[in-house]
XYZ file of C-alpha atoms in Angstrom:
388
model
C 33.209 6.032 47.738
C 31.639 6.012 51.137
C 33.715 7.254 53.959
C 31.090 7.272 56.559
C 31.594 6.692 60.255
C 28.096 6.416 61.762
C 26.944 5.205 65.180
C 23.687 3.271 65.958
C 20.661 5.628 65.994
C 19.488 3.557 68.916
C 22.413 4.552 71.129
C 23.794 8.060 69.822
C 21.848 11.556 69.885
C 23.869 12.610 66.958
C 24.973 10.425 63.858
C 27.798 11.608 61.347
C 28.595 10.491 57.889
C 30.611 11.493 54.860
C 30.937 10.593 51.275
C 33.657 11.068 48.611
C 31.201 10.384 45.886
C 31.023 13.137 43.410
C 27.842 12.220 42.020
C 25.274 14.130 43.989
C 22.381 11.406 43.886
C 25.031 8.838 45.236
C 26.337 11.150 47.805
C 23.025 11.954 49.327
C 21.937 8.249 49.268
C 25.174 7.417 51.169
C 24.600 10.067 53.607
C 20.941 9.052 54.074
C 21.681 5.276 54.474
C 23.679 6.214 57.686
C 21.750 9.038 58.997
C 18.085 8.511 58.461
C 15.832 6.977 61.159
C 12.509 7.551 62.324
C 13.564 10.135 65.043
C 15.776 12.179 62.641
C 14.897 15.924 63.198
C 17.607 17.795 61.452
C 20.665 17.375 58.932
C 23.636 19.873 59.050
C 26.194 19.326 56.249
C 29.264 20.929 54.909
C 30.443 20.247 51.285
C 33.043 20.908 48.836
C 32.207 23.750 46.413
C 33.398 21.122 43.415
C 30.010 19.851 43.557
C 27.331 20.847 41.111
C 25.397 22.713 43.844
C 21.960 22.799 42.512
C 22.001 19.250 41.881
C 23.385 18.353 45.211
C 20.552 20.452 46.918
C 17.926 18.635 45.178
C 19.332 15.180 45.950
C 19.778 16.133 49.676
C 15.995 17.413 49.556
C 15.047 14.138 48.024
C 17.088 11.929 50.296
C 15.997 13.635 53.542
C 12.190 14.217 52.572
C 10.354 15.967 55.372
C 13.529 16.654 57.421
C 14.994 20.067 57.479
C 18.445 20.427 56.053
C 21.043 23.132 56.086
C 24.633 23.695 55.429
C 27.503 25.614 53.511
C 30.036 25.182 51.180
C 33.892 24.864 52.382
C 37.497 25.341 52.127
C 38.168 21.627 53.222
C 35.990 19.294 55.209
C 36.566 17.470 58.607
C 35.012 14.151 58.249
C 34.673 11.451 61.095
C 38.145 10.351 59.904
C 39.792 13.927 59.944
C 40.595 16.422 57.275
C 39.492 15.810 53.646
C 38.624 17.518 50.471
C 36.289 17.157 47.669
C 33.801 15.374 49.806
C 30.475 16.102 51.724
C 30.068 15.444 55.623
C 27.014 15.732 57.467
C 25.489 15.307 61.041
C 22.041 14.070 61.946
C 20.193 15.261 65.032
C 18.046 13.106 66.772
C 14.812 14.982 67.775
C 14.370 13.282 70.959
C 17.555 15.186 72.058
C 17.440 18.169 69.912
C 15.180 20.898 68.991
C 16.523 22.563 65.947
C 15.201 25.320 63.665
C 16.781 27.716 61.285
C 16.131 30.913 59.429
C 17.623 32.359 56.224
C 18.905 35.807 55.998
C 19.245 37.073 52.207
C 19.612 40.826 52.661
C 22.527 41.085 55.047
C 23.008 44.714 54.439
C 19.615 45.357 55.898
C 19.861 43.249 58.743
C 19.028 45.581 61.716
C 18.371 44.984 65.303
C 14.741 44.755 64.889
C 15.012 42.017 62.085
C 17.433 40.286 64.286
C 15.104 40.258 67.476
C 12.209 38.973 65.466
C 14.297 36.074 64.095
C 15.717 35.074 67.170
C 12.406 35.263 69.047
C 10.782 32.948 66.054
C 13.523 30.482 66.312
C 13.410 30.268 70.146
C 9.550 29.997 70.063
C 9.635 27.017 67.704
C 12.479 25.312 69.754
C 10.459 26.068 73.015
C 7.441 24.326 71.725
C 9.383 21.017 71.698
C 9.852 21.238 75.518
C 13.150 19.626 75.623
C 15.069 21.831 77.887
C 15.122 25.364 79.420
C 15.800 27.817 76.558
C 18.037 30.262 78.047
C 20.436 27.609 79.765
C 20.395 25.142 77.058
C 20.375 26.861 73.746
C 23.082 28.068 71.298
C 23.163 29.674 67.792
C 25.184 28.286 64.979
C 26.039 30.814 62.065
C 26.877 30.257 58.476
C 27.597 33.224 56.378
C 28.884 33.711 52.921
C 32.602 33.906 53.149
C 33.061 36.663 50.530
C 30.153 38.825 51.732
C 32.185 41.324 53.583
C 29.104 41.744 55.954
C 30.128 39.311 58.797
C 31.041 41.844 61.537
C 27.786 43.992 61.115
C 25.445 40.957 60.951
C 27.255 39.143 63.866
C 27.224 42.077 66.172
C 23.388 42.796 65.536
C 22.618 38.925 65.905
C 24.793 38.885 69.231
C 22.681 41.904 70.714
C 19.518 39.995 69.802
C 20.679 36.884 71.338
C 21.630 38.118 74.746
C 22.912 35.562 76.913
C 22.694 32.695 74.338
C 26.073 31.756 73.015
C 26.804 31.649 69.391
C 29.506 30.330 66.951
C 29.968 29.599 63.469
C 31.936 29.744 60.227
C 32.333 31.714 56.917
C 31.544 29.360 53.946
C 34.520 28.538 51.574
C 35.170 27.563 48.085
C 38.234 25.395 47.986
C 40.514 28.392 48.269
C 39.339 29.877 44.929
C 37.890 33.054 46.490
C 35.277 33.313 43.943
C 32.035 31.914 44.983
C 30.839 30.845 48.453
C 27.233 29.615 49.341
C 25.002 28.813 52.514
C 22.195 26.434 52.035
C 18.416 26.614 53.285
C 15.102 26.067 52.184
C 16.118 23.758 49.400
C 18.618 26.040 47.705
C 22.164 27.237 47.872
C 22.496 31.156 48.422
C 25.331 33.709 47.734
C 25.364 36.894 49.897
C 23.222 35.291 52.658
C 23.541 33.776 56.063
C 21.794 31.050 57.973
C 21.015 31.072 61.622
C 20.491 27.728 63.251
C 19.056 27.578 66.706
C 19.783 24.400 68.876
C 18.145 23.429 72.023
C 19.311 20.353 73.947
C 19.270 18.840 77.340
C 22.717 17.393 76.632
C 25.685 19.354 78.160
C 27.586 21.461 75.715
C 30.076 24.138 75.616
C 30.899 26.424 72.828
C 34.664 27.254 72.501
C 37.287 29.031 70.569
C 41.079 28.680 70.628
C 44.040 29.773 68.675
C 47.950 29.085 68.834
C 49.122 32.502 67.926
C 51.219 34.771 70.388
C 52.103 38.578 69.977
C 55.538 39.814 68.782
C 56.841 43.578 69.338
C 56.590 44.648 65.741
C 53.511 46.578 65.122
C 51.988 48.204 61.598
C 49.607 50.943 61.601
C 46.857 51.091 58.968
C 47.293 54.488 57.383
C 45.131 53.955 54.230
C 42.275 51.542 54.087
C 39.153 50.899 52.099
C 36.941 49.736 54.920
C 34.020 48.491 52.590
C 36.320 46.106 50.571
C 38.438 45.200 53.622
C 41.433 46.337 51.643
C 44.372 47.879 53.057
C 46.548 50.184 50.783
C 49.033 51.571 53.199
C 50.943 50.352 56.468
C 53.145 52.661 58.106
C 52.596 54.971 55.098
C 54.247 52.466 52.939
C 52.464 50.311 49.978
C 50.800 47.777 52.311
C 52.562 44.550 50.595
C 55.803 46.088 50.670
C 55.460 46.850 54.565
C 54.205 43.414 55.286
C 56.904 41.569 53.172
C 59.712 43.646 54.813
C 58.288 42.919 58.345
C 58.153 39.190 57.535
C 61.368 39.157 55.777
C 60.423 37.570 52.299
C 60.264 39.260 48.855
C 56.920 40.714 47.863
C 56.734 38.289 45.053
C 56.740 35.411 47.479
C 53.622 36.399 49.455
C 50.948 33.757 49.344
C 48.365 32.071 51.578
C 51.316 29.705 53.405
C 53.197 32.895 54.239
C 50.076 34.504 55.652
C 49.374 31.317 57.646
C 52.721 31.629 59.326
C 52.933 35.317 59.838
C 49.457 36.654 60.899
C 48.512 39.981 62.325
C 46.080 40.950 64.963
C 44.028 43.702 66.604
C 44.332 43.900 70.349
C 41.242 44.625 72.214
C 41.698 44.618 76.057
C 43.859 41.696 76.875
C 42.931 39.568 73.812
C 44.216 39.662 70.356
C 41.912 39.234 67.354
C 43.587 37.876 64.137
C 42.999 39.927 60.998
C 44.203 37.401 58.354
C 45.272 38.315 54.897
C 43.427 37.132 52.116
C 45.641 38.246 49.038
C 48.151 40.709 47.443
C 46.541 42.986 44.867
C 48.010 44.327 41.757
C 48.463 47.869 43.494
C 50.429 46.294 46.195
C 47.324 46.664 48.604
C 46.342 43.586 50.582
C 42.790 42.505 51.071
C 41.648 40.911 54.387
C 39.135 38.385 55.545
C 38.232 40.637 58.420
C 37.300 44.179 58.977
C 40.186 46.726 58.742
C 40.058 50.433 58.857
C 42.204 53.564 58.873
C 44.187 54.109 62.294
C 43.928 50.588 63.582
C 47.175 49.092 65.003
C 48.209 45.393 63.750
C 50.382 43.506 65.840
C 52.652 40.863 64.404
C 51.871 37.361 65.647
C 53.916 34.213 65.840
C 52.620 30.756 65.889
C 53.128 28.359 68.910
C 53.024 24.619 68.082
C 49.432 24.054 66.784
C 49.215 20.418 67.575
C 49.949 21.092 71.128
C 47.200 23.819 71.318
C 44.731 21.636 69.499
C 45.516 18.573 71.887
C 45.315 20.877 75.054
C 41.903 22.396 74.096
C 40.389 19.000 73.170
C 41.735 17.447 76.406
C 40.183 20.352 78.556
C 36.717 19.614 76.808
C 37.120 16.199 77.608
C 37.700 16.907 81.131
C 34.802 19.223 81.531
C 32.308 17.289 79.643
C 33.422 13.770 79.555
C 33.920 11.858 76.490
C 32.213 14.011 73.662
C 29.267 12.691 71.785
C 30.198 15.158 69.105
C 32.237 18.400 68.562
C 31.184 20.573 65.575
C 34.367 22.414 64.418
C 34.762 25.425 62.333
C 38.386 25.426 61.766
C 40.242 28.300 59.543
C 41.591 27.094 56.256
C 44.822 28.816 57.026
C 45.364 26.558 60.024
C 45.017 23.634 57.638
C 47.553 25.275 55.263
C 49.896 25.489 58.104
C 49.611 21.867 59.208
C 50.061 20.950 55.626
C 53.229 22.913 55.405
C 54.541 21.291 58.618
C 53.692 17.740 57.613
C 51.377 17.443 60.470
C 47.904 17.124 58.996
C 47.869 13.395 59.535
C 48.534 13.926 63.294
C 45.897 16.655 63.528
C 43.333 14.462 61.925
C 43.979 11.622 64.394
C 43.357 14.284 67.180
C 40.151 15.401 65.640
C 38.983 11.669 64.988
C 39.557 10.623 68.512
C 37.514 13.536 69.823
C 34.741 12.901 67.334
C 35.298 16.381 65.431
C 33.173 17.060 62.577
C 32.986 20.345 60.619
C 34.601 22.267 57.997
C 37.444 24.731 57.115
C 36.300 28.228 56.849
C 37.193 31.681 55.482
C 36.476 33.083 59.066
C 35.008 31.985 62.282
C 32.440 33.453 64.344
C 32.277 33.537 68.321
C 29.876 35.457 70.460
C 29.347 38.125 67.834
C 33.052 38.445 66.982
C 34.292 37.726 63.417
C 37.944 36.335 63.776
C 40.458 34.401 61.732
C 43.022 31.511 62.266
C 40.913 29.953 65.167
C 39.338 26.564 65.932
C 35.984 27.353 67.133
C 32.909 25.166 67.801
C 30.660 23.381 70.115
C 31.293 20.220 72.082
C 28.426 17.832 73.365
C 28.752 15.683 76.355
C 26.157 12.953 77.075
C 23.102 12.662 79.591
C 24.892 9.986 81.312
C 27.984 12.056 82.242
């Protein structure tokens, strides 16, 4: 079933389309029917992990022959009509408005500053050759990482040092909340334990942004025993981590599950900002696995959610005020935010907000913003138009 919402290639610098077809060939053909035109320069897609990935990759390469394609698997999709599941959504970039290049990083553990600098220099050089806009003022990087690699912090910090003043954002790939296998896509294949760095240069006005709706409480928990490598906290306040957390939020340990984590997150305070550290799961030994880095001695502040819809509306309205009516917003939205909206019965209202603001993207296992790996945020980039 085609759920595309595409705009004429003669009037729009970016086109969007989506398909619910579970047949890879049909899905790719539907996307191509709405996105392909003679000036198509790059395709970015986000797909459910339910697809047979090798077949989908082959179908996309065939449907968009001679056009570079990249993307990742998701924990839910944001289509031109709002939130969805089990589908594939794609964005087509017109090469008259966008110079786009990407690089695959397969060995995340060995991604050091020298490798990052070489990668960034090559991407910028390839974009500079198109002569669309000045590089430093009109470029940004989009990062897509394996959401179960546990390498986001190191990769992002290294990449951010190499990018300098160039802003960046992105999302960690998901797998429909199974927490088993997540993938990024580049060079005709899906890869696990890898990252894709996409450099985009454009004369269009744009703004990289991030927002969350969480406010700090007085309650704090100190990490007294952690396994940093696996992002696992064994003890909080010298108690089994799950017991301490359950006691703090006032639910039985047996009731701890993603919807509870979404409503009762914790954060690390750095300066005046709180950076969310979301819980992934409870383990059999009463330890807690996290989506972001944790280590001994850090203080976790309990957070409470303010109205999510209000924050989302305020953020989108502010972008509109600064950029005019957006031609597109690419959004990386934490899957825990989506769980919260579902629990509150507000998913439909949120979808309408996203649709009106031309948001397309995916639900992530973590968001990336200016070299930081965070959780429970809505992070992305908004494009204005040359006439505004």
